[in-house]
Short mmCIF file of C-alpha atoms in Angstrom, two decimals:
data_model
loop_
_atom_site.label_atom_id
_atom_site.label_comp_id
_atom_site.label_asym_id
_atom_site.label_seq_id
_atom_site.Cartn_x
_atom_site.Cartn_y
_atom_site.Cartn_z
CA UNK A 6 72.02 55.12 62.97
CA UNK A 7 71.12 57.85 65.43
CA UNK A 8 68.90 60.51 63.86
CA UNK A 9 70.92 63.60 62.96
CA UNK A 10 69.77 66.87 64.45
CA UNK A 11 71.00 70.42 64.15
CA UNK A 12 72.16 72.14 67.31
CA UNK A 13 69.42 74.27 68.86
CA UNK A 14 70.79 75.05 72.32
CA UNK A 15 72.15 78.30 73.67
CA UNK A 16 75.92 77.76 73.44
CA UNK A 17 77.00 79.95 70.51
CA UNK A 18 80.33 78.14 70.16
CA UNK A 19 78.46 74.95 69.25
CA UNK A 20 76.86 76.52 66.20
CA UNK A 21 79.01 75.06 63.44
CA UNK A 22 76.82 75.99 60.47
CA UNK A 23 74.36 78.69 59.47
CA UNK A 24 71.62 76.06 59.77
CA UNK A 25 72.56 75.64 63.44
CA UNK A 26 72.13 79.38 63.96
CA UNK A 27 68.82 79.20 62.12
CA UNK A 28 67.57 76.47 64.46
CA UNK A 29 68.75 78.42 67.49
CA UNK A 30 66.91 81.50 66.23
CA UNK A 31 63.77 79.47 65.56
CA UNK A 32 63.81 78.31 69.18
CA UNK A 33 64.40 81.79 70.63
CA UNK A 34 61.97 83.82 68.52
CA UNK A 35 58.17 83.71 68.55
CA UNK A 36 56.72 81.97 65.52
CA UNK A 37 55.42 85.14 63.87
CA UNK A 38 58.82 86.82 64.04
CA UNK A 39 60.80 83.84 62.80
CA UNK A 40 58.39 83.60 59.87
CA UNK A 41 58.98 87.27 59.09
CA UNK A 42 62.74 86.66 58.91
CA UNK A 43 62.73 83.24 57.27
CA UNK A 44 59.82 83.21 54.84
CA UNK A 45 59.29 84.21 51.23
CA UNK A 46 56.50 85.34 48.93
CA UNK A 47 53.48 83.29 47.88
CA UNK A 48 54.46 79.65 47.09
CA UNK A 49 58.10 80.45 47.92
CA UNK A 50 59.29 79.22 44.52
CA UNK A 51 61.84 82.02 44.31
CA UNK A 52 63.02 81.31 47.85
CA UNK A 53 63.77 77.68 46.91
CA UNK A 54 65.17 78.58 43.51
CA UNK A 55 67.81 80.77 45.15
CA UNK A 56 69.22 77.70 46.90
CA UNK A 57 68.72 75.38 43.93
CA UNK A 58 70.73 77.72 41.71
CA UNK A 59 73.80 77.18 43.88
CA UNK A 60 73.23 73.42 44.18
CA UNK A 61 73.17 73.01 40.39
CA UNK A 62 76.84 74.02 40.18
CA UNK A 63 79.46 71.45 41.13
CA UNK A 64 83.11 72.14 41.87
CA UNK A 65 86.17 70.64 40.19
CA UNK A 66 89.30 70.96 42.33
CA UNK A 67 92.93 71.11 41.28
CA UNK A 68 95.34 69.03 43.33
CA UNK A 69 99.01 69.34 44.32
CA UNK A 70 98.69 73.11 44.59
CA UNK A 71 100.45 75.01 47.38
CA UNK A 72 97.61 76.40 49.46
CA UNK A 73 99.58 77.05 52.64
CA UNK A 74 98.90 80.78 52.34
CA UNK A 75 95.29 81.67 51.51
CA UNK A 76 93.49 84.99 51.20
CA UNK A 77 89.90 86.13 50.81
CA UNK A 78 90.81 89.82 50.61
CA UNK A 79 89.14 91.72 47.78
CA UNK A 80 88.80 95.29 46.58
CA UNK A 81 85.27 96.60 46.94
CA UNK A 82 84.29 100.08 45.73
CA UNK A 83 87.96 101.04 45.64
CA UNK A 84 88.75 99.94 49.19
CA UNK A 85 90.04 96.66 50.64
CA UNK A 86 87.71 94.22 52.37
CA UNK A 87 88.85 91.17 54.32
CA UNK A 88 86.37 88.95 52.45
CA UNK A 89 83.93 89.26 49.54
CA UNK A 90 81.04 89.75 51.98
CA UNK A 91 78.63 92.59 52.71
CA UNK A 92 75.85 92.50 55.29
CA UNK A 93 72.67 93.18 53.34
CA UNK A 94 70.05 95.75 54.37
CA UNK A 95 67.28 94.31 56.53
CA UNK A 96 64.54 96.20 58.33
CA UNK A 97 62.85 95.89 61.72
CA UNK A 98 65.97 94.30 63.23
CA UNK A 99 65.26 95.76 66.66
CA UNK A 100 62.58 93.09 67.07
CA UNK A 101 65.31 90.44 67.11
CA UNK A 102 67.60 91.81 69.80
CA UNK A 103 68.53 95.08 71.50
CA UNK A 104 69.91 97.67 69.06
CA UNK A 105 70.40 94.93 66.50
CA UNK A 106 71.33 97.40 63.75
CA UNK A 107 74.31 98.58 65.78
CA UNK A 108 75.21 94.98 66.66
CA UNK A 109 75.24 94.03 62.97
CA UNK A 110 77.35 97.05 62.06
CA UNK A 111 79.85 96.28 64.82
CA UNK A 112 80.13 92.67 63.69
CA UNK A 113 80.81 93.83 60.13
CA UNK A 114 83.44 96.28 61.36
CA UNK A 115 85.21 93.53 63.33
CA UNK A 116 85.14 91.29 60.26
CA UNK A 117 86.41 94.19 58.10
CA UNK A 118 83.50 94.02 55.66
CA UNK A 119 80.78 96.61 54.87
CA UNK A 120 77.40 96.83 56.58
CA UNK A 121 74.28 98.17 54.85
CA UNK A 122 71.78 99.98 57.06
CA UNK A 123 68.14 99.74 56.01
CA UNK A 124 65.99 102.84 55.75
CA UNK A 125 63.58 100.82 57.94
CA UNK A 126 66.18 100.43 60.69
CA UNK A 127 65.28 100.91 64.34
CA UNK A 128 68.39 102.98 65.12
CA UNK A 129 69.18 106.41 63.70
CA UNK A 130 71.84 106.32 61.02
CA UNK A 131 73.91 108.88 62.92
CA UNK A 132 73.91 106.64 66.00
CA UNK A 133 75.01 103.62 63.97
CA UNK A 134 77.90 105.65 62.58
CA UNK A 135 78.91 106.87 66.04
CA UNK A 136 78.42 103.62 67.95
CA UNK A 137 79.68 101.11 65.38
CA UNK A 138 81.91 102.76 62.80
CA UNK A 139 83.38 100.62 60.06
CA UNK A 140 82.39 100.73 56.42
CA UNK A 141 78.77 101.84 56.28
CA UNK A 142 76.38 101.79 53.34
CA UNK A 143 72.87 103.28 53.46
CA UNK A 144 69.88 101.63 51.80
CA UNK A 145 67.08 103.76 50.35
CA UNK A 146 63.51 102.93 49.40
CA UNK A 147 62.07 105.34 46.84
CA UNK A 148 59.30 107.40 48.37
CA UNK A 149 57.16 110.17 46.93
CA UNK A 150 58.61 112.96 49.03
CA UNK A 151 61.80 114.14 47.35
CA UNK A 152 62.53 116.56 50.15
CA UNK A 153 62.66 113.60 52.51
CA UNK A 154 64.98 111.70 50.15
CA UNK A 155 67.27 114.71 49.89
CA UNK A 156 67.30 115.07 53.67
CA UNK A 157 68.11 111.39 54.25
CA UNK A 158 70.87 111.47 51.64
CA UNK A 159 72.37 114.58 53.24
CA UNK A 160 72.27 112.95 56.68
CA UNK A 161 74.01 109.84 55.35
CA UNK A 162 76.72 111.94 53.72
CA UNK A 163 77.35 113.97 56.89
CA UNK A 164 77.47 110.78 59.00
CA UNK A 165 80.20 109.34 56.78
CA UNK A 166 78.33 106.62 54.89
CA UNK A 167 80.45 105.65 51.90
CA UNK A 168 77.74 104.27 49.62
CA UNK A 169 74.04 104.59 48.90
CA UNK A 170 72.03 101.50 47.90
CA UNK A 171 68.78 102.16 46.03
CA UNK A 172 66.35 99.25 46.36
CA UNK A 173 64.47 99.12 43.07
CA UNK A 174 62.22 96.07 43.45
CA UNK A 175 59.67 97.20 46.07
CA UNK A 176 57.16 99.06 43.91
CA UNK A 177 54.62 97.24 46.10
CA UNK A 178 55.15 94.76 48.91
CA UNK A 179 55.43 91.09 47.98
CA UNK A 180 52.71 88.61 48.94
CA UNK A 181 54.24 87.06 52.05
CA UNK A 182 51.20 84.92 52.79
CA UNK A 183 52.64 82.75 55.55
CA UNK A 184 53.70 85.90 57.33
CA UNK A 185 50.21 87.39 57.05
CA UNK A 186 48.55 84.25 58.41
CA UNK A 187 50.02 85.04 61.81
CA UNK A 188 47.67 88.03 62.13
CA UNK A 189 43.89 88.03 62.48
CA UNK A 190 43.38 91.66 61.40
CA UNK A 191 45.83 94.39 60.47
CA UNK A 192 48.85 93.92 62.69
CA UNK A 193 46.93 92.17 65.48
CA UNK A 194 48.44 88.78 66.25
CA UNK A 195 46.12 85.79 66.27
CA UNK A 196 45.34 84.19 69.63
CA UNK A 197 47.60 81.28 68.79
CA UNK A 198 50.51 83.62 68.19
CA UNK A 199 49.81 85.63 71.32
CA UNK A 200 50.06 82.41 73.33
CA UNK A 201 53.25 81.55 71.46
CA UNK A 202 54.74 84.91 72.47
CA UNK A 203 54.10 84.00 76.12
CA UNK A 204 56.03 80.78 75.52
CA UNK A 205 59.12 82.87 74.66
CA UNK A 206 59.74 84.81 77.90
CA UNK A 207 63.30 85.82 77.03
CA UNK A 208 62.17 87.54 73.86
CA UNK A 209 59.13 89.02 75.61
CA UNK A 210 61.35 90.47 78.34
CA UNK A 211 63.48 92.07 75.63
CA UNK A 212 60.39 93.75 74.17
CA UNK A 213 59.13 94.92 77.56
CA UNK A 214 62.54 96.33 78.42
CA UNK A 215 62.52 98.26 75.13
CA UNK A 216 59.06 99.64 75.84
CA UNK A 217 57.45 97.63 73.07
CA UNK A 218 58.34 97.09 69.41
CA UNK A 219 60.95 99.68 68.36
CA UNK A 220 59.99 102.35 65.84
CA UNK A 221 61.58 103.07 62.46
CA UNK A 222 64.14 105.64 63.50
CA UNK A 223 65.03 107.13 60.11
CA UNK A 224 61.63 107.97 58.66
CA UNK A 225 60.28 110.27 61.37
CA UNK A 226 60.12 113.17 58.91
CA UNK A 227 57.66 111.18 56.80
CA UNK A 228 55.38 110.24 59.68
CA UNK A 229 52.36 112.35 60.64
CA UNK A 230 52.50 114.21 63.99
CA UNK A 231 50.16 111.72 65.66
CA UNK A 232 52.31 108.67 64.79
CA UNK A 233 53.14 106.90 68.04
CA UNK A 234 53.87 103.24 67.27
CA UNK A 235 55.84 101.09 64.88
CA UNK A 236 52.55 100.14 63.22
CA UNK A 237 52.08 103.83 62.42
CA UNK A 238 55.62 103.84 60.96
CA UNK A 239 54.94 100.78 58.81
CA UNK A 240 51.74 102.32 57.47
CA UNK A 241 53.59 105.57 56.79
CA UNK A 242 56.30 103.81 54.81
CA UNK A 243 53.75 101.75 52.89
CA UNK A 244 51.67 104.81 51.97
CA UNK A 245 54.70 106.72 50.77
CA UNK A 246 56.26 104.08 48.52
CA UNK A 247 56.30 105.44 44.99
CA UNK A 248 55.50 102.87 42.26
CA UNK A 249 56.22 105.58 39.66
CA UNK A 250 59.98 105.42 40.38
CA UNK A 251 61.94 105.20 37.12
CA UNK A 252 65.35 105.73 35.54
CA UNK A 253 64.98 109.52 35.63
CA UNK A 254 64.68 109.29 39.40
CA UNK A 255 67.93 107.33 39.53
CA UNK A 256 69.61 110.06 37.51
CA UNK A 257 68.29 112.68 39.97
CA UNK A 258 69.53 110.64 42.92
CA UNK A 259 72.94 110.46 41.29
CA UNK A 260 72.94 114.27 41.02
CA UNK A 261 72.50 114.78 44.79
CA UNK A 262 74.73 111.96 46.10
CA UNK A 263 78.49 112.53 45.66
CA UNK A 264 79.73 109.11 46.74
CA UNK A 265 79.30 105.55 45.54
CA UNK A 266 75.83 104.57 44.33
CA UNK A 267 74.56 101.01 43.85
CA UNK A 268 71.22 99.79 42.51
CA UNK A 269 69.77 96.70 44.19
CA UNK A 270 67.10 94.55 42.56
CA UNK A 271 68.67 94.12 39.11
CA UNK A 272 67.94 90.78 37.40
CA UNK A 273 68.68 91.35 33.72
CA UNK A 274 71.46 92.56 31.45
CA UNK A 275 69.46 95.52 30.03
CA UNK A 276 68.64 96.81 33.51
CA UNK A 277 72.24 96.40 34.64
CA UNK A 278 73.45 98.38 31.63
CA UNK A 279 70.82 101.09 32.21
CA UNK A 280 71.84 101.42 35.85
CA UNK A 281 75.45 102.05 34.92
CA UNK A 282 74.42 104.42 32.12
CA UNK A 283 72.35 106.44 34.60
CA UNK A 284 75.26 106.93 36.97
CA UNK A 285 75.37 103.86 39.25
CA UNK A 286 78.82 102.71 40.34
CA UNK A 287 77.68 99.11 40.49
CA UNK A 288 74.70 96.78 40.63
CA UNK A 289 73.37 94.29 43.15
CA UNK A 290 71.73 91.33 41.47
CA UNK A 291 68.85 90.42 43.77
CA UNK A 292 65.30 89.09 43.90
CA UNK A 293 64.92 90.42 47.46
CA UNK A 294 65.64 87.06 49.03
CA UNK A 295 62.54 85.53 47.45
CA UNK A 296 60.29 87.98 49.31
CA UNK A 297 58.91 89.96 46.36
CA UNK A 298 58.11 88.38 42.95
CA UNK A 299 57.51 84.65 43.26
CA UNK A 300 58.79 82.69 40.30
CA UNK A 301 61.59 85.17 39.58
CA UNK A 302 65.00 84.16 38.30
CA UNK A 303 67.78 83.95 40.88
CA UNK A 304 70.65 86.43 41.03
CA UNK A 305 73.18 83.65 40.46
CA UNK A 306 71.50 82.58 37.23
CA UNK A 307 71.76 86.03 35.68
CA UNK A 308 75.26 86.75 37.02
CA UNK A 309 77.41 85.36 34.14
CA UNK A 310 75.50 87.31 31.49
CA UNK A 311 75.66 90.54 33.49
CA UNK A 312 79.39 90.11 34.10
CA UNK A 313 79.96 89.54 30.38
CA UNK A 314 77.93 92.63 29.50
CA UNK A 315 79.46 95.01 32.05
CA UNK A 316 83.03 93.83 31.72
CA UNK A 317 85.71 92.61 34.15
CA UNK A 318 86.04 95.81 36.18
CA UNK A 319 82.38 96.44 37.02
CA UNK A 320 81.18 96.13 40.61
CA UNK A 321 78.58 93.35 40.67
CA UNK A 322 77.21 91.99 43.93
CA UNK A 323 74.74 89.12 44.33
CA UNK A 324 72.43 88.05 47.11
CA UNK A 325 69.81 85.37 47.74
CA UNK A 326 70.39 81.79 48.83
CA UNK A 327 73.91 82.11 50.23
CA UNK A 328 74.23 79.71 53.16
CA UNK A 329 77.72 78.23 52.82
CA UNK A 330 81.26 79.19 52.02
CA UNK A 331 81.06 77.13 48.83
CA UNK A 332 78.22 79.45 47.76
CA UNK A 333 80.62 82.39 48.02
CA UNK A 334 83.12 80.38 45.94
CA UNK A 335 80.53 79.65 43.24
CA UNK A 336 79.39 83.26 43.09
CA UNK A 337 82.96 84.49 42.75
CA UNK A 338 83.67 81.89 40.07
CA UNK A 339 80.70 83.11 38.05
CA UNK A 340 81.81 86.73 38.23
CA UNK A 341 80.59 88.31 41.47
CA UNK A 342 82.73 91.01 43.05
CA UNK A 343 81.22 90.07 46.42
CA UNK A 344 78.05 88.62 47.91
CA UNK A 345 75.49 90.15 50.24
CA UNK A 346 74.13 88.15 53.15
CA UNK A 347 71.06 89.10 55.14
CA UNK A 348 69.27 86.20 56.83
CA UNK A 349 72.48 84.49 57.96
CA UNK A 350 73.44 87.43 60.14
CA UNK A 351 69.86 87.92 61.32
CA UNK A 352 69.82 84.37 62.68
CA UNK A 353 73.02 85.18 64.53
CA UNK A 354 71.93 88.53 65.91
CA UNK A 355 68.65 87.00 67.09
CA UNK A 356 70.57 84.37 69.05
CA UNK A 357 73.36 86.46 70.58
CA UNK A 358 73.43 90.02 69.30
CA UNK A 359 76.78 91.23 68.00
CA UNK A 360 78.53 87.98 68.92
CA UNK A 361 75.93 85.98 67.02
CA UNK A 362 76.22 88.12 63.90
CA UNK A 363 80.00 87.83 64.03
CA UNK A 364 79.66 84.07 64.44
CA UNK A 365 77.60 83.93 61.24
CA UNK A 366 80.27 85.85 59.34
CA UNK A 367 83.01 83.68 60.83
CA UNK A 368 81.23 80.48 59.80
CA UNK A 369 80.95 81.66 56.18
CA UNK A 370 84.57 82.82 56.12
CA UNK A 371 85.88 79.58 57.65
CA UNK A 372 83.93 77.49 55.15
CA UNK A 373 85.17 79.66 52.30
CA UNK A 374 88.77 79.28 53.45
CA UNK A 375 88.43 75.50 53.67
CA UNK A 376 86.84 75.33 50.21
CA UNK A 377 89.68 77.40 48.74
CA UNK A 378 92.22 74.99 50.17
CA UNK A 379 90.40 71.92 48.90
CA UNK A 380 89.88 73.49 45.46
CA UNK A 381 93.53 74.43 45.13
CA UNK A 382 92.82 78.17 44.83
CA UNK A 383 94.77 80.10 47.49
CA UNK A 384 93.67 83.56 46.24
CA UNK A 385 89.92 84.01 46.00
CA UNK A 386 90.43 86.60 43.25
CA UNK A 387 91.80 83.85 40.98
CA UNK A 388 88.46 82.03 40.91
CA UNK A 389 86.70 81.72 37.58
CA UNK A 390 84.46 79.24 35.78
CA UNK A 391 87.28 76.72 35.49
CA UNK A 392 86.51 75.53 39.04
CA UNK A 393 82.94 74.64 38.02
CA UNK A 394 82.47 71.21 36.46
CA UNK A 395 79.38 72.22 34.49
CA UNK A 396 77.60 69.00 35.39
CA UNK A 397 74.19 68.99 37.06
CA UNK A 398 73.92 66.91 40.26
CA UNK A 399 71.74 63.83 39.81
CA UNK A 400 69.26 65.02 42.40
CA UNK A 401 68.42 68.10 40.33
CA UNK A 402 67.42 66.37 37.10
CA UNK A 403 63.68 67.14 37.65
CA UNK A 404 64.46 70.82 38.13
CA UNK A 405 66.57 70.78 34.96
CA UNK A 406 63.59 69.39 33.01
CA UNK A 407 61.34 72.09 34.43
CA UNK A 408 63.79 74.81 33.40
CA UNK A 409 64.05 73.40 29.87
CA UNK A 410 60.25 73.60 29.61
CA UNK A 411 60.24 77.21 30.81
CA UNK A 412 58.70 76.47 34.21
CA UNK A 413 59.97 78.65 37.05
#
């Protein structure tokens, strides 16, 4: 049999899966940049566990059900969304393609789902609101300067952002060792990676046209007057991260933000309950895509318990490991209001900007639609644990033994 290979060309219409987009992005981007997007922390146990958590659940369809009319529409933070999808916050996107933050926001608007802008974006939040529109959420890292936080929150409110997302799991940066191996000192690429950059002329032309790596556009108030480069911005953000952030800070943030507030980085029932008690309108179960604490539990694994604790009406999003429409199905069946997707859309935007990001969303939505039909569930809101067989696939028996012994 001919060896199977994923598509890695340049024709976007031939990308039939997220893995195709990933391969296309791998070909287009220099090695160091693809590693930044694709990799995880330390031994990447959490990165793999995110995928394994979905694979351990099998589906049990119902047959002879009328599925001629299917819908993925959900209510999210009191407003309709065309699908239970949200583009997750990701930083430094301008390295992937021109004005990638705007491209991602536009793709989300066309798909009628929310987009979350990272505080480490390369486009000003006001420009994203003006140039893209749609449903916009703003992500916030907790920094020491409360005046800066207040200013950023005020800017987001004036620009029309409907929700604020506090990332709670970056007290310090995770140990992304494979990422760091691409540099010989500081942010200086190794000789091997410099040569690899020259082997990617399309990407290099993009950088030259932009005048070099784009800066973090929304943290200028934090940066010292002599900051001139994105490396200066990264050092500024790193120096200002506040590991003392606690529940009192969340309560203060709630007092200055009048709209919806979500806390991202929750992985336990007690923390989910505390977040709601301190004023959050919902929680995002997340281990930061496997990029922070290695060996952490996956969002999907903690989802049923959090749903049971918070009740049927709570807003609970999950991220980490979503690559297929059936993953959306499984998350919904276990109690998720919606899922967040980051890497999938980054692969797309790296390949073809807005069109690539929209292609990623379309692939997930098409797969979800097909899975609904084959499951016999025309309305995605009707999904619950009854569609899950509860049996562990044969191939995951070793992982099951490890879990029973407490190994993560």
